[in-house]
XYZ file of C-alpha atoms in Angstrom:
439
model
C 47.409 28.934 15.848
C 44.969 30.515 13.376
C 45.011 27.331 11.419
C 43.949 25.082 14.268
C 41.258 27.414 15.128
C 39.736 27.356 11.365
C 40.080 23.705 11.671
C 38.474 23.343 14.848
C 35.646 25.605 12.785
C 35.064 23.522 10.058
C 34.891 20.361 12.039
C 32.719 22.124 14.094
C 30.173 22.638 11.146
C 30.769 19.540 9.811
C 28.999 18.268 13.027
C 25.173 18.128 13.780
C 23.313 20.678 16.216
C 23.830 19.702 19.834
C 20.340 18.264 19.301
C 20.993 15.395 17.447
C 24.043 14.270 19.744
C 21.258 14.032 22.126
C 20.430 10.459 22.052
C 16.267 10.485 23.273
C 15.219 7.193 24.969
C 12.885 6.442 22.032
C 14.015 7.469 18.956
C 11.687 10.420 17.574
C 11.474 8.128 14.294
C 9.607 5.239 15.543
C 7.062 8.159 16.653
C 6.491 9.100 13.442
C 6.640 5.667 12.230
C 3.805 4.960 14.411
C 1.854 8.118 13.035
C 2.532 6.850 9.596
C 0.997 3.872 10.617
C -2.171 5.206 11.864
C -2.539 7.423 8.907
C -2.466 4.462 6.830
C -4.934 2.788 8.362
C -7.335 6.007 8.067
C -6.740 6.156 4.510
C -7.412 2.306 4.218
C -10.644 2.306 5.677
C -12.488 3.282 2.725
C -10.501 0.343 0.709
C -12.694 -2.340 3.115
C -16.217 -0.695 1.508
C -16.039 -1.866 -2.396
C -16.198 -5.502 -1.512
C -19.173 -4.833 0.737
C -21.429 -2.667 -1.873
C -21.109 -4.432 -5.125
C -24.003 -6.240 -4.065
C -26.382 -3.029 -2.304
C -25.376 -0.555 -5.312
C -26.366 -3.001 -7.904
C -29.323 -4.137 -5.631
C -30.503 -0.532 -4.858
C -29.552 1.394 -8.522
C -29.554 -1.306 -10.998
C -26.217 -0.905 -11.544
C -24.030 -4.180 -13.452
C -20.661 -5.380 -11.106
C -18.996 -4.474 -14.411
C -19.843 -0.454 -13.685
C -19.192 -0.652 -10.461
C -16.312 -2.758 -11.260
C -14.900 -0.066 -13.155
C -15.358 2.473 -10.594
C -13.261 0.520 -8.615
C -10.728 -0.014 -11.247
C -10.211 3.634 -12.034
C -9.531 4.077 -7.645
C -7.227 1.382 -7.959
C -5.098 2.996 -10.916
C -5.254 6.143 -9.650
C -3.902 4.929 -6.516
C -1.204 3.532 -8.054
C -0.386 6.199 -10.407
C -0.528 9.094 -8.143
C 1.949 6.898 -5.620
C 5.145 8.018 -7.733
C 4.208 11.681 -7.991
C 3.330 12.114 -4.235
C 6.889 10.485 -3.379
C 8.134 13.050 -5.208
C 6.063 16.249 -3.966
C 6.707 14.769 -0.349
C 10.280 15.697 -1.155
C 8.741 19.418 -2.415
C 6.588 20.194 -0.183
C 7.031 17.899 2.424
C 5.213 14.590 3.933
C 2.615 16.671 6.687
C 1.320 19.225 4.038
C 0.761 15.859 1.232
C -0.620 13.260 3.865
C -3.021 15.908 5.628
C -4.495 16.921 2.202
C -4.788 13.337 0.747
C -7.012 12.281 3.640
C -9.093 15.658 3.427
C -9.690 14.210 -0.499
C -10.816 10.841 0.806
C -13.086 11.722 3.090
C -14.820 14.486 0.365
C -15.118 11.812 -1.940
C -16.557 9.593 0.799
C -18.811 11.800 1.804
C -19.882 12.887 -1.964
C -20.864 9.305 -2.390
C -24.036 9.189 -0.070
C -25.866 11.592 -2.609
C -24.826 9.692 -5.706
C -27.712 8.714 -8.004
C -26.175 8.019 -11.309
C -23.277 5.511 -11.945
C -20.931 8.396 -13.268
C -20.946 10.152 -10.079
C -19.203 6.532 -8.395
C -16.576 6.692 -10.809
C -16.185 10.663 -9.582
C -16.307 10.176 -6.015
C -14.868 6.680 -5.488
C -12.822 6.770 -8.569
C -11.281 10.236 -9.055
C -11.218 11.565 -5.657
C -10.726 8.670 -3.356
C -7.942 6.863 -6.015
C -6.282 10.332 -5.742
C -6.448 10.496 -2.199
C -5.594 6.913 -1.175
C -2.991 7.058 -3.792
C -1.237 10.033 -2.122
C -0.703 7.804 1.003
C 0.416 4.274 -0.491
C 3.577 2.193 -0.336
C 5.334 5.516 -1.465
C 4.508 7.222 2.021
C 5.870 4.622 3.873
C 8.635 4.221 1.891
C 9.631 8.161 1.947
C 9.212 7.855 5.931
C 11.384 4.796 6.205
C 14.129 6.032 3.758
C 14.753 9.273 5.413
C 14.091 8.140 9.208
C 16.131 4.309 9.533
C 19.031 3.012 8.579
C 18.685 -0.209 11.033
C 15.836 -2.033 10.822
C 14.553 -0.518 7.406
C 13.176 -4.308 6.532
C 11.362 -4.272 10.043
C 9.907 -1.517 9.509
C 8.614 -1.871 6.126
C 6.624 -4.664 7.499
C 4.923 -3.107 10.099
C 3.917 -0.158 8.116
C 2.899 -2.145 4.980
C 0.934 -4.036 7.548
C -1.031 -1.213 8.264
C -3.047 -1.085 5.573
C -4.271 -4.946 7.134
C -4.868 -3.537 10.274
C -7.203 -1.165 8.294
C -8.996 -3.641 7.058
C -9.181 -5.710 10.105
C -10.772 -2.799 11.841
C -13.140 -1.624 9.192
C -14.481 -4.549 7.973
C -16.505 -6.324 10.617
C -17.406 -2.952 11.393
C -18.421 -1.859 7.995
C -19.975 -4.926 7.358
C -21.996 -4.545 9.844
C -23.244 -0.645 9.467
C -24.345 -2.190 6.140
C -26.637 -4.939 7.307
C -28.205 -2.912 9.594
C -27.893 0.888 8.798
C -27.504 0.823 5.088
C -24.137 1.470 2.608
C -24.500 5.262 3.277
C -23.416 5.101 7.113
C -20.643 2.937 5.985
C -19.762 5.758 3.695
C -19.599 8.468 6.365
C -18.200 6.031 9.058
C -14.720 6.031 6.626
C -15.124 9.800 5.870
C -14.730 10.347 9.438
C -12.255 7.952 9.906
C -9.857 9.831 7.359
C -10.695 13.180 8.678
C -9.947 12.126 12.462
C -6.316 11.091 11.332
C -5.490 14.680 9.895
C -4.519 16.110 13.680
C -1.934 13.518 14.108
C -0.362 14.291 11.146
C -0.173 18.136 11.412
C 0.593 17.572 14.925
C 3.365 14.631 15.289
C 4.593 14.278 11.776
C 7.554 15.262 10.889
C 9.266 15.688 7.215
C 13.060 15.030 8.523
C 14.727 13.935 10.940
C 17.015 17.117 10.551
C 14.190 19.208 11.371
C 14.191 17.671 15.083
C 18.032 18.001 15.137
C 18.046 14.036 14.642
C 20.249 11.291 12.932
C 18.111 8.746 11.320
C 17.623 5.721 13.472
C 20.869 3.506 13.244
C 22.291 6.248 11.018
C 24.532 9.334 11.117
C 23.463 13.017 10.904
C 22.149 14.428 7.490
C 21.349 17.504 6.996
C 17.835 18.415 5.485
C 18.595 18.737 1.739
C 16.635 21.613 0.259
C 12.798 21.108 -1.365
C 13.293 19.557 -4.780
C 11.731 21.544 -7.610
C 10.284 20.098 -10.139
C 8.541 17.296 -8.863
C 6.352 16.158 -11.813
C 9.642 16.150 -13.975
C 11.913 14.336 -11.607
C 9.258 11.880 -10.816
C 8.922 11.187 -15.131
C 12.616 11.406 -15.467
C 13.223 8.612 -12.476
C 10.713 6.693 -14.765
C 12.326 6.882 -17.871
C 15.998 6.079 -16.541
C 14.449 2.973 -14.449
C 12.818 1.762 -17.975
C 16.108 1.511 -19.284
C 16.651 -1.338 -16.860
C 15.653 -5.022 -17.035
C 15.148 -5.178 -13.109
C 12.043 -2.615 -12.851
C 10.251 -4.073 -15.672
C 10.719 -7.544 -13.789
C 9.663 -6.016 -10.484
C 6.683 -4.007 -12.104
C 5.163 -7.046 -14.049
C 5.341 -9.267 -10.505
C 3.681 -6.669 -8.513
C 1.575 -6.231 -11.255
C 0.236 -9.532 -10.375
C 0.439 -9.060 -6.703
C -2.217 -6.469 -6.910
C -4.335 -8.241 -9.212
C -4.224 -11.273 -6.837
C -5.111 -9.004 -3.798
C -6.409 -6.151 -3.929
C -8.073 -6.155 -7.255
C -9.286 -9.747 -6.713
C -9.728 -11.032 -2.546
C -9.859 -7.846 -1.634
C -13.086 -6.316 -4.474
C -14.933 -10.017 -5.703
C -14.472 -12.655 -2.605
C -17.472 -11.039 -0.441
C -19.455 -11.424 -3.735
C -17.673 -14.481 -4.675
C -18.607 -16.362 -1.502
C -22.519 -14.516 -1.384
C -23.031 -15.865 -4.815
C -22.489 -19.611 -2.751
C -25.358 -18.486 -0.105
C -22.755 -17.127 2.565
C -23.722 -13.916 4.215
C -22.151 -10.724 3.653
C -21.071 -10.354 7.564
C -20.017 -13.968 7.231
C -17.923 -13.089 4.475
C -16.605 -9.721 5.471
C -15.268 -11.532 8.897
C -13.194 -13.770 6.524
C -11.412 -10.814 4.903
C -11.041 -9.696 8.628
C -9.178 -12.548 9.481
C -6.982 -11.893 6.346
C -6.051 -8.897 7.821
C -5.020 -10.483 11.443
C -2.308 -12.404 9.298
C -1.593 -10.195 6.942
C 0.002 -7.907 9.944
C 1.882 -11.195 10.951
C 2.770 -12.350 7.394
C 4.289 -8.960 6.387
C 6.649 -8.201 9.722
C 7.639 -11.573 9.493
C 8.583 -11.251 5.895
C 10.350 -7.890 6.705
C 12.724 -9.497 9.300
C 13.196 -12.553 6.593
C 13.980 -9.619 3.634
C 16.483 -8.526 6.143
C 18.392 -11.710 6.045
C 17.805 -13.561 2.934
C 17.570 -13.285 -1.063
C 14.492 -11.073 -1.787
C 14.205 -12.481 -4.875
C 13.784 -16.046 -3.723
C 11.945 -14.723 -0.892
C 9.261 -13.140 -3.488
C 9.478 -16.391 -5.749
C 8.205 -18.529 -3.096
C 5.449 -15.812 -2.045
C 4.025 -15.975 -5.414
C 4.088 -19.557 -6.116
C 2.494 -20.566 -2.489
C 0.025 -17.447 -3.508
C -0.804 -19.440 -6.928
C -1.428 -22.470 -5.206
C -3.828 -21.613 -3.172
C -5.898 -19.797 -5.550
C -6.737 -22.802 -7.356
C -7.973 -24.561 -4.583
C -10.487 -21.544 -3.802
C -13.346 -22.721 -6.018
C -13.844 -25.942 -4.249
C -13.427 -23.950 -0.994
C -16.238 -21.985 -1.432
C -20.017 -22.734 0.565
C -22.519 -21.564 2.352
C -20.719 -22.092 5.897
C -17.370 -21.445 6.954
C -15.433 -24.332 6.916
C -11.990 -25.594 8.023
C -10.759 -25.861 4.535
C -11.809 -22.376 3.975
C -10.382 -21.174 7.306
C -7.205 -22.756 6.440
C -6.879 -20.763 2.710
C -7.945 -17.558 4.990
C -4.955 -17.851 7.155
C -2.462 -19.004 4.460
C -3.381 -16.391 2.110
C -3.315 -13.753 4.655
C 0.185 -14.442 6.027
C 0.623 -14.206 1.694
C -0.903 -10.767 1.690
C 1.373 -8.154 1.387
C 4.273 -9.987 2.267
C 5.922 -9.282 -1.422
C 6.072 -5.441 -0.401
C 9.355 -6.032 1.993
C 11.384 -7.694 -0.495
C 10.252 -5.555 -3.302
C 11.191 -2.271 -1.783
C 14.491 -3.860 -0.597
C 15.030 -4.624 -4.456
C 13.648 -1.419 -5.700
C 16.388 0.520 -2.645
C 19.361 -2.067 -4.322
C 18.996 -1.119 -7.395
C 17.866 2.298 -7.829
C 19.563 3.870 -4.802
C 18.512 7.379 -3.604
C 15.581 7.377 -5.732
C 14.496 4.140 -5.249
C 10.783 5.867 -3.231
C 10.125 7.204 -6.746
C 10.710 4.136 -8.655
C 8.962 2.229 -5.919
C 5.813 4.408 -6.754
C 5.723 3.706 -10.264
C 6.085 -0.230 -9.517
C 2.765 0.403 -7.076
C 0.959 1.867 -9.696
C 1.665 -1.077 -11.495
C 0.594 -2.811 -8.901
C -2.687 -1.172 -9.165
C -2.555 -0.967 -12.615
C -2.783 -5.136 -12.185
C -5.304 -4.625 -9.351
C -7.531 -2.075 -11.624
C -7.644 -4.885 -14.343
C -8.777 -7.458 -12.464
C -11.427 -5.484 -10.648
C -13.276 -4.678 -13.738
C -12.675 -7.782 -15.568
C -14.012 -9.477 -12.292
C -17.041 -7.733 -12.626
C -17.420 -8.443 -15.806
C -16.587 -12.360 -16.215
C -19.261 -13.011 -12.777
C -21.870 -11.187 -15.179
C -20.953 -13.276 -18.828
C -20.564 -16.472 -16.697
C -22.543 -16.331 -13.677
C -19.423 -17.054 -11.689
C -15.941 -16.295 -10.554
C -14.035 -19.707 -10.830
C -12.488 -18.421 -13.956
C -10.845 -15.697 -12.222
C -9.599 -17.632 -9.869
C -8.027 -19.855 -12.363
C -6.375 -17.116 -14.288
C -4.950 -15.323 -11.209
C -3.536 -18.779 -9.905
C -1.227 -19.019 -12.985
C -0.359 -15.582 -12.955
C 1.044 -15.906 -10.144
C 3.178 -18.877 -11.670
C 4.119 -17.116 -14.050
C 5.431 -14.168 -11.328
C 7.529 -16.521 -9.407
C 9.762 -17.380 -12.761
C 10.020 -13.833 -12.888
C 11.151 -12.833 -9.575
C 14.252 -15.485 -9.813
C 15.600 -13.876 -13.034
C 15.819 -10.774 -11.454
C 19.652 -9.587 -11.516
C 21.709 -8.716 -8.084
C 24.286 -5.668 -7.957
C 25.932 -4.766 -5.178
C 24.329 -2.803 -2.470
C 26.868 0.405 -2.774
C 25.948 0.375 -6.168
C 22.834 1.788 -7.976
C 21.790 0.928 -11.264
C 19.998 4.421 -12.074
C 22.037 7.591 -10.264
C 20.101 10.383 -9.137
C 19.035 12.719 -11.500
């Protein structure tokens, strides 16, 4: 009798609080996917204002592209390098405390930025503090939030919340654009300062770390309990490196998304406003095209979430890039004064091309590296941005040697070439394997 009743005992606490046998009608994680959602398009705002000021800095202060180029390099590797390190103090101190102060950062360095009057203070304000900030809530957040809240529909959601950052950009642009026009770059400035800091209730007040901490299983999933804060964030996050280096697969996956930011964000996304100026097309005119990029980047990068969900990721990302390297060599003849069907057409195309690598990237990055596959995820980002940073600058710099971008686009186009023979050489293990075991 007393053995049945220490049985009954430990199955007991082998179960999860009465709470999480609840089942809710929605699912308490696609609430806080849809808070991580909006908090990454607060955070993106300011990433729709460097392609729109390239051309009123250097008008108003004298400054080349190639220093403002670099100011928007050193945001775009410190966005990338901070992603790894904030995956890994999310698991210390937890996503609402990381996400609430990253978006306090970007809007201080926003705000900073309307009393600039020397070229170092860009690289301060736009550089150091919104790269920190921005790079606090990349592809890392959302990849923390899906890991520890689905199980189903992990592709899905990747999409949606990757898409995000488009949806940013779809609202902020036109709107930016046009606070530029006709108010100035300074309004634009506090317009996405405010936009970050309205965000921060949401988070404090709907966020949650774990789904543990709402007496939850993770959607699709069974109970977990909350594992304790891990200590030692820095050196887990250097030590995941170090491991993953070891490994063909992450230097395959970090050299492709390498070029994936330096086709995107470090080259549509900073130097085709300019790009398309430089051809007598105005800056509103322009700024609506990147719009429109973000209408199908939303619908590029669900879709390619359900597809990562059902097919080869690696043949998935192969195509991406090669389609991607196509177009790009087409741009220079695109390019005029008016908007034109040809040009419409690359708009669309290359927006459903956006972000639609990040699904089957992450899906990689979780077969191969397992439990710590967030971290490792963060370090490919940053080189990601690392890709995105070089471009920006070198962008800059080529449109003032050459008086034009076409080489850029030229170089970019085969880079991405070159990224689609790299994607299909990528090895496969088995998903209930991991090549690099926590550490």
């Amino acid at each position: 009798m007393t053995e049945t009743i220490e049985s009954a005992a430990q199955d007991d606490d082998r179960r999860p609080p009465l709470e999480a046998r609840r089942r809710p009608r929605v699912h308490r994680a696609w609430i806080v996917a849809a808070v991580t959602f909006v908090t990454i398009i607060g955070g993106a705002a300011f990433n729709s204002l460097p392609g729109l000021l390239i051309d009123p800095l250097h008008t108003e202060f004298r400054w080349s592209r190639g220093e403002i180029g670099l100011a928007v390099s050193i945001d775009m590797a410190l966005y990338g390098l901070t992603a790894p390190f904030a995956a890994a103090l999310m698991d210390r101190f937890g996503i609402r405390r990381v996400v609430a102060a990253a978006l306090t950062m970007v809007a201080a360095g926003a705000l900073a930025s309307v009393w600039m009057t020397v070229s170092w203070q860009l690289m301060i304000y736009w550089g150091l503090l919104v790269g920190l900030g921005t790079g606090s809530m990349a592809m890392a957040f959302a990849a923390t939030v899906t890991n520890r809240w689905f199980v189903a529909r992990r592709g899905l959601v990747t999409g949606i919340l990757t898409a995000a950052g488009a949806s940013g950009q779809l609202v902020f642009l036109p709107l930016c654009a046009w606070i530029v026009d006709e108010h100035g770059w300074r309004p634009a400035s506090v317009t996405v300062a405010l936009a970050a800091l309205v965000v921060v209730p949401f988070v404090c007040l709907l966020m949650r770390d774990h789904p543990a901490d709402v007496g939850l299983a993770p959607y699709g999933g069974a109970y977990v309990a909350k594992p304790a804060p891990a200590r030692g964030a820095a050196r887990r996050t250097v030590k995941v490196l170090f491991k993953a280096a070891r490994t063909g697969p992450f230097w395959l996956l970090a050299g492709t998304f390498a070029i994936c930011g330096a086709s995107t964000n470090g080259l549509i996304r900073t130097h085709f406003v300019p790009s398309a100026h430089d051809h007598g097309m105005p800056i509103a005119a322009a700024a609506s095209l990147l719009a429109v990029i973000g209408i199908f980047d939303v619908i590029g990068t669900i879709f390619s979430g359900w597809l990562t969900d059902r097919f080869d990721a690696r043949r998935l990302l192969a195509v991406y890039y090669a389609l991607r390297g196509i177009s790009l060599l087409f741009l220079p003849m695109l390019m005029g004064p008016d908007v034109r069907p040809p040009m419409v057409f690359f708009i669309v195309f290359y927006g459903l091309d956006w972000v639609a690598t990040v699904p089957p990237t992450l899906a990689l990055c979780r077969e191969q590296y397992g439990e710590d596959s967030a971290i490792v995820f963060g370090w490919v980002l940053a080189s990601h941005q690392v890709g995105a940073a070089v471009v920006a600058f070198l962008g800059g710099v080529a449109r003032d040697v050459f008086g034009s971008y076409d080489v850029v686009w030229y170089a970019s186009g085969a880079l991405c070439a070159v990224a689609a023979l790299m994607s299909l050489v990528i090895r496969r293990v088995r998903a209930s394997s991991a090549a690099v075991p926590s550490g």
